[in-house]
XYZ file of C-alpha atoms in Angstrom:
402
model
C 20.602 -47.024 -36.775
C 22.767 -44.986 -39.099
C 26.496 -45.662 -38.812
C 28.004 -43.733 -41.721
C 26.938 -41.943 -44.898
C 29.205 -41.030 -47.833
C 28.387 -39.268 -51.089
C 29.935 -37.285 -53.919
C 28.949 -35.125 -56.869
C 25.731 -33.904 -55.246
C 24.785 -30.229 -55.518
C 27.509 -28.185 -53.749
C 29.551 -31.304 -52.845
C 32.007 -32.340 -55.542
C 34.428 -34.698 -53.788
C 33.638 -37.745 -51.699
C 32.261 -36.563 -48.372
C 31.593 -38.644 -45.267
C 29.302 -38.000 -42.333
C 29.853 -40.360 -39.386
C 27.501 -41.299 -36.547
C 30.125 -43.645 -35.103
C 31.423 -42.291 -31.809
C 35.091 -41.342 -31.424
C 37.153 -42.551 -28.454
C 36.575 -39.485 -26.295
C 35.244 -39.411 -22.741
C 32.604 -36.671 -22.802
C 28.935 -37.743 -22.577
C 29.887 -41.427 -22.816
C 26.682 -42.366 -21.015
C 24.575 -40.848 -23.813
C 25.974 -43.092 -26.575
C 23.968 -45.815 -28.287
C 26.006 -48.824 -27.240
C 25.884 -52.416 -28.454
C 28.178 -55.229 -27.407
C 31.119 -56.013 -29.715
C 30.545 -53.107 -32.108
C 31.208 -49.388 -32.194
C 28.989 -47.066 -30.186
C 26.848 -44.620 -32.137
C 25.962 -40.984 -31.544
C 22.335 -40.142 -30.749
C 22.599 -36.534 -32.023
C 24.654 -34.459 -34.464
C 24.302 -30.793 -35.400
C 25.654 -29.155 -38.560
C 26.751 -25.506 -38.488
C 28.193 -23.171 -41.086
C 27.563 -20.039 -43.155
C 24.583 -19.625 -45.443
C 25.301 -21.414 -48.697
C 28.020 -23.545 -47.115
C 26.323 -26.904 -47.655
C 24.436 -27.660 -44.422
C 21.103 -28.251 -46.120
C 22.718 -30.111 -49.016
C 24.160 -32.692 -46.623
C 20.661 -33.488 -45.372
C 19.318 -33.379 -48.917
C 21.950 -35.885 -50.082
C 20.770 -38.360 -47.462
C 17.150 -37.505 -48.230
C 17.850 -38.095 -51.930
C 19.127 -41.609 -51.288
C 16.258 -42.456 -48.931
C 13.512 -41.056 -51.146
C 14.971 -42.659 -54.292
C 14.598 -46.050 -52.626
C 11.287 -45.384 -50.879
C 9.216 -43.447 -53.434
C 8.600 -46.317 -55.911
C 7.533 -48.542 -53.010
C 5.082 -45.968 -51.692
C 3.747 -45.103 -55.132
C 2.656 -48.735 -55.475
C 1.431 -48.883 -51.829
C 3.874 -51.631 -50.880
C 5.215 -49.814 -47.838
C 5.567 -51.528 -44.460
C 5.731 -48.437 -42.239
C 2.462 -46.614 -41.383
C 4.024 -43.166 -40.944
C 6.428 -41.577 -43.395
C 7.285 -37.929 -43.891
C 9.215 -38.007 -47.142
C 9.867 -35.645 -49.997
C 11.498 -36.699 -53.238
C 14.888 -35.096 -53.736
C 16.462 -35.388 -57.180
C 20.118 -36.370 -57.667
C 21.657 -33.125 -58.957
C 25.399 -33.163 -59.761
C 27.990 -30.520 -58.926
C 27.805 -27.851 -61.657
C 30.893 -25.691 -61.150
C 33.232 -27.595 -63.438
C 33.035 -29.201 -66.872
C 33.311 -32.875 -65.837
C 30.990 -33.352 -62.845
C 27.653 -32.795 -64.646
C 28.486 -35.799 -66.849
C 29.446 -38.026 -63.901
C 27.066 -40.023 -61.697
C 26.037 -38.897 -58.227
C 27.150 -41.576 -55.759
C 25.845 -42.561 -52.327
C 26.991 -45.169 -49.821
C 25.347 -45.860 -46.480
C 26.144 -48.160 -43.553
C 23.357 -48.881 -41.082
C 22.378 -51.433 -38.438
C 19.116 -53.282 -38.222
C 18.785 -55.790 -35.405
C 21.727 -58.243 -35.611
C 23.112 -57.130 -38.979
C 25.040 -54.254 -40.502
C 24.182 -53.362 -44.097
C 26.135 -51.497 -46.761
C 24.129 -50.048 -49.627
C 25.698 -48.233 -52.588
C 23.765 -46.355 -55.284
C 24.984 -44.333 -58.268
C 22.526 -42.218 -60.262
C 23.176 -40.415 -63.530
C 20.451 -38.390 -65.244
C 17.725 -40.247 -63.312
C 19.078 -43.659 -64.343
C 20.684 -46.145 -61.956
C 24.254 -46.653 -63.136
C 25.410 -48.893 -60.261
C 23.980 -50.456 -57.100
C 25.244 -52.856 -54.428
C 23.864 -54.370 -51.229
C 25.950 -56.322 -48.701
C 25.254 -57.403 -45.148
C 27.343 -58.672 -42.269
C 26.366 -60.117 -38.933
C 27.460 -57.703 -36.229
C 29.783 -60.287 -34.705
C 30.770 -61.726 -38.066
C 33.911 -61.093 -40.070
C 32.988 -61.518 -43.728
C 30.113 -59.650 -45.390
C 27.621 -61.544 -47.532
C 27.132 -60.246 -51.061
C 23.383 -59.722 -51.726
C 23.465 -58.256 -55.234
C 25.621 -56.139 -57.536
C 24.346 -53.991 -60.379
C 26.280 -52.290 -63.141
C 23.899 -50.428 -65.482
C 21.441 -53.106 -66.652
C 23.555 -56.079 -65.565
C 22.568 -57.493 -62.159
C 24.548 -60.207 -60.390
C 22.829 -62.032 -57.534
C 24.529 -63.275 -54.399
C 23.953 -66.751 -53.006
C 21.012 -65.701 -50.821
C 19.025 -64.155 -53.676
C 19.845 -66.946 -56.108
C 17.834 -69.260 -53.868
C 14.839 -66.944 -54.170
C 14.758 -67.173 -57.974
C 14.166 -63.445 -58.390
C 13.709 -61.616 -61.668
C 16.547 -59.248 -62.619
C 14.700 -57.460 -65.401
C 14.165 -54.047 -63.795
C 13.542 -50.541 -65.119
C 16.777 -48.521 -65.450
C 15.254 -45.729 -63.329
C 14.251 -47.971 -60.425
C 16.626 -49.184 -57.704
C 16.806 -52.976 -57.647
C 16.282 -52.777 -53.881
C 12.933 -51.036 -54.479
C 12.014 -53.586 -57.160
C 12.656 -56.459 -54.734
C 10.611 -54.793 -51.984
C 7.676 -54.288 -54.350
C 7.621 -57.746 -55.910
C 8.922 -60.172 -53.274
C 8.427 -60.926 -49.601
C 11.973 -61.785 -48.553
C 12.292 -61.384 -44.747
C 15.806 -59.931 -44.520
C 15.157 -57.514 -47.391
C 11.958 -56.451 -45.630
C 14.186 -55.316 -42.735
C 16.228 -53.169 -45.119
C 13.053 -51.727 -46.604
C 11.687 -50.946 -43.139
C 14.872 -49.109 -42.173
C 14.705 -46.799 -45.193
C 10.989 -46.205 -44.671
C 11.470 -45.402 -41.002
C 13.663 -42.365 -41.727
C 11.884 -39.049 -41.177
C 12.766 -35.964 -43.219
C 11.610 -32.467 -42.214
C 12.656 -29.059 -43.491
C 11.565 -26.043 -41.481
C 13.113 -23.836 -44.128
C 9.778 -24.627 -45.826
C 6.941 -22.791 -43.990
C 4.492 -25.555 -45.000
C 6.291 -27.977 -42.662
C 4.788 -26.191 -39.655
C 1.220 -26.846 -40.776
C 1.819 -30.554 -41.454
C 0.837 -31.818 -38.011
C 0.598 -35.433 -36.936
C -2.439 -35.863 -34.654
C -2.963 -39.202 -32.918
C -6.009 -40.590 -31.100
C -3.712 -42.753 -28.960
C -4.213 -41.497 -25.387
C -0.719 -42.477 -24.297
C 0.896 -40.670 -27.235
C -1.291 -37.621 -26.712
C -0.447 -37.573 -23.003
C 3.270 -37.624 -23.763
C 2.934 -34.708 -26.197
C 1.040 -32.667 -23.605
C 3.615 -33.522 -20.953
C 6.480 -32.439 -23.217
C 4.703 -29.171 -24.044
C 4.175 -28.416 -20.367
C 7.779 -29.363 -19.560
C 8.787 -26.737 -22.131
C 6.589 -24.083 -20.508
C 3.648 -24.310 -22.953
C 0.710 -24.735 -20.546
C -1.662 -26.680 -22.807
C -4.170 -28.944 -21.048
C -5.555 -30.650 -24.168
C -5.936 -30.348 -27.924
C -8.511 -31.489 -30.451
C -8.862 -31.635 -34.214
C -12.113 -30.276 -35.627
C -12.686 -32.502 -38.653
C -15.329 -30.213 -40.106
C -13.226 -27.077 -39.911
C -9.939 -28.939 -40.532
C -8.571 -26.898 -37.648
C -6.530 -27.846 -34.588
C -7.504 -26.240 -31.273
C -5.308 -26.014 -28.183
C -6.978 -25.923 -24.761
C -5.745 -24.123 -21.641
C -7.068 -24.016 -18.110
C -7.082 -20.508 -16.671
C -8.562 -20.269 -13.197
C -11.795 -22.249 -13.165
C -12.318 -22.047 -16.923
C -10.999 -23.888 -19.980
C -10.402 -21.957 -23.183
C -9.565 -22.905 -26.776
C -7.338 -21.106 -29.233
C -7.087 -22.039 -32.930
C -3.676 -23.317 -33.948
C -3.243 -20.509 -36.476
C -3.485 -17.952 -33.643
C -0.715 -19.528 -31.579
C 2.770 -18.023 -31.497
C 5.332 -19.078 -34.100
C 7.303 -21.001 -31.473
C 4.263 -22.883 -30.192
C 3.209 -23.827 -33.724
C 6.733 -25.095 -34.398
C 6.673 -27.252 -31.243
C 3.228 -28.663 -32.028
C 4.500 -29.639 -35.479
C 7.854 -31.100 -34.482
C 7.179 -32.822 -31.120
C 4.977 -35.653 -32.505
C 7.705 -36.381 -35.074
C 10.437 -36.465 -32.429
C 8.344 -38.543 -30.046
C 7.591 -41.067 -32.808
C 11.319 -41.352 -33.512
C 12.119 -41.861 -29.823
C 9.414 -44.481 -29.341
C 10.321 -46.459 -32.462
C 14.078 -45.880 -32.767
C 13.973 -43.886 -36.006
C 16.437 -41.563 -37.695
C 15.206 -37.946 -37.997
C 16.695 -35.370 -40.382
C 15.580 -31.807 -39.652
C 16.735 -28.742 -41.546
C 16.676 -25.599 -39.370
C 15.433 -27.289 -36.214
C 16.352 -24.165 -34.233
C 14.151 -21.829 -36.304
C 11.613 -20.085 -34.018
C 12.738 -22.103 -30.994
C 14.198 -20.549 -27.860
C 17.706 -21.933 -27.210
C 16.484 -23.561 -23.984
C 13.813 -25.438 -25.917
C 16.373 -26.574 -28.484
C 18.563 -27.852 -25.645
C 15.582 -29.719 -24.230
C 14.940 -31.433 -27.572
C 18.614 -32.443 -27.814
C 18.532 -33.769 -24.243
C 15.644 -36.116 -25.109
C 17.845 -37.979 -27.594
C 20.913 -37.901 -25.339
C 19.054 -39.370 -22.355
C 19.285 -43.209 -22.527
C 16.322 -43.541 -20.140
C 14.163 -41.727 -22.722
C 15.909 -42.825 -25.908
C 15.771 -46.558 -25.239
C 15.451 -47.698 -28.875
C 18.429 -46.008 -30.514
C 16.718 -43.018 -32.150
C 19.065 -40.536 -33.858
C 18.680 -36.855 -34.658
C 20.660 -35.029 -37.348
C 19.851 -31.343 -37.770
C 21.205 -28.075 -39.133
C 21.420 -25.001 -36.935
C 22.607 -21.405 -36.636
C 22.036 -21.296 -32.873
C 25.299 -20.343 -31.166
C 23.785 -20.545 -27.669
C 23.609 -24.322 -28.024
C 27.132 -24.841 -29.393
C 28.481 -25.646 -25.934
C 30.625 -28.340 -24.379
C 27.795 -28.757 -21.852
C 25.463 -29.813 -24.670
C 27.560 -31.657 -27.280
C 30.531 -33.963 -27.602
C 33.160 -32.725 -30.051
C 32.236 -35.432 -32.573
C 28.567 -34.352 -32.460
C 29.344 -30.902 -33.891
C 29.887 -30.692 -37.662
C 30.705 -27.834 -40.017
C 29.927 -27.285 -43.695
C 31.661 -24.567 -45.705
C 32.725 -23.794 -49.273
C 36.337 -24.062 -50.407
C 38.003 -21.905 -53.064
C 36.478 -24.011 -55.859
C 32.976 -23.409 -54.435
C 32.752 -27.037 -53.358
C 31.372 -27.818 -49.897
C 33.615 -29.399 -47.290
C 32.280 -31.268 -44.255
C 34.172 -32.017 -41.058
C 33.537 -32.462 -37.348
C 34.889 -30.378 -34.492
C 36.828 -33.451 -33.379
C 38.605 -33.526 -36.772
C 40.037 -30.032 -36.337
C 43.678 -29.662 -35.272
C 45.167 -26.577 -33.643
C 48.489 -25.065 -34.729
C 50.302 -27.396 -32.296
C 48.571 -30.363 -34.050
C 46.467 -31.035 -30.956
C 42.707 -31.432 -31.144
C 40.318 -28.773 -29.874
C 40.018 -29.200 -26.116
C 36.758 -30.612 -24.789
C 36.547 -27.681 -22.345
C 36.947 -25.005 -25.038
C 34.348 -22.296 -25.631
C 33.092 -23.797 -28.902
C 30.731 -20.933 -29.759
C 33.299 -18.196 -29.104
C 36.059 -19.934 -31.070
C 33.636 -20.596 -33.937
C 32.732 -16.910 -34.204
C 36.432 -16.025 -34.085
C 36.925 -18.102 -37.231
C 39.083 -20.793 -35.637
C 37.015 -23.650 -37.077
C 37.113 -22.541 -40.698
C 33.341 -22.387 -41.200
C 32.593 -19.119 -39.429
C 29.581 -17.110 -40.620
C 31.728 -14.010 -41.125
C 30.097 -12.177 -38.210
C 33.393 -11.380 -36.500
C 34.670 -9.649 -39.627
C 31.468 -7.617 -39.909
C 31.457 -6.620 -36.235
C 35.055 -5.403 -36.469
C 34.161 -3.170 -39.416
C 35.614 -5.315 -42.183
C 32.220 -5.941 -43.728
C 31.227 -2.267 -43.964
C 34.014 -0.669 -45.896
């Protein structure tokens, strides 16, 4: 489970920026949190809002960059441990709107939990070369983290645990040492780290091709759950099948006494989107994975988007600690009946054209008090009170048409 992710000098983000899945001490939706004894509770869902070009997608791409940088060498050499991965390689591109940043490394730091341990992984990349890398771990109930390895350019220092394994430290400057270890050694605790990175799912529905990349399973239980979810959402599909010869998916419906098939390409945009995304979400829920989805709300009715969010926020359904991080423009879902204040995030550009990221819970009113949990989040957002408004209020009042 993801606890916290920090990065800097990546695309539109110049300064160090932190996204946090650790829950704040607020009462709303407490029953939906991912709780573990003697450690902080985690959020199951977070949504990122903001104007076009504000940095929403780049936040997800920063996390995707770190994940794919670690995972791609492992998968290229077929050393992966996870059977299902939806990954795309994202390059580490620095901030370009000043003279210094393009010559500085892009830096990432991630905290995550896997079973009884918390891990901290740091990676710095400059012009496709690894300039620094660190891995530490700490038992959840422990006090002092154990140093696994430290890398500065081509110099790698091993912690006590790895020294016992007699590992080689001669690694290509473009390959993360973590990836090198996963490829060449079978070290149980490092296998857990590898599995966590591989389990992350990355989807971008800003790319139309994402809707034709459909995961079809022969597992009857999995198929039954997909059909049940579709029917719960008002899509009355009785069955589906993949025609291997035609490479075409068909959806079946019962109408009266008859059963009829319709090719996937003839379904509505919303139905195609659901057929593409539901198997991904169900896999995450069943296996406790992290899912990153850019433009999850695209082509979905607000009620369907709420339903998807509710799956992750329901502890009876989300029993394995799955987490969903997505970008959205859907104002109908930005409600205090849907989200906690720390589950709503905003991305917007500052005067230097650098993206800023902050949660609704971080915002202070003029009296220095936080936004009230009963506030009309969507209305106040459109009024510009949260600093990342999409400029609609100005346009509607005539300011955008002069």
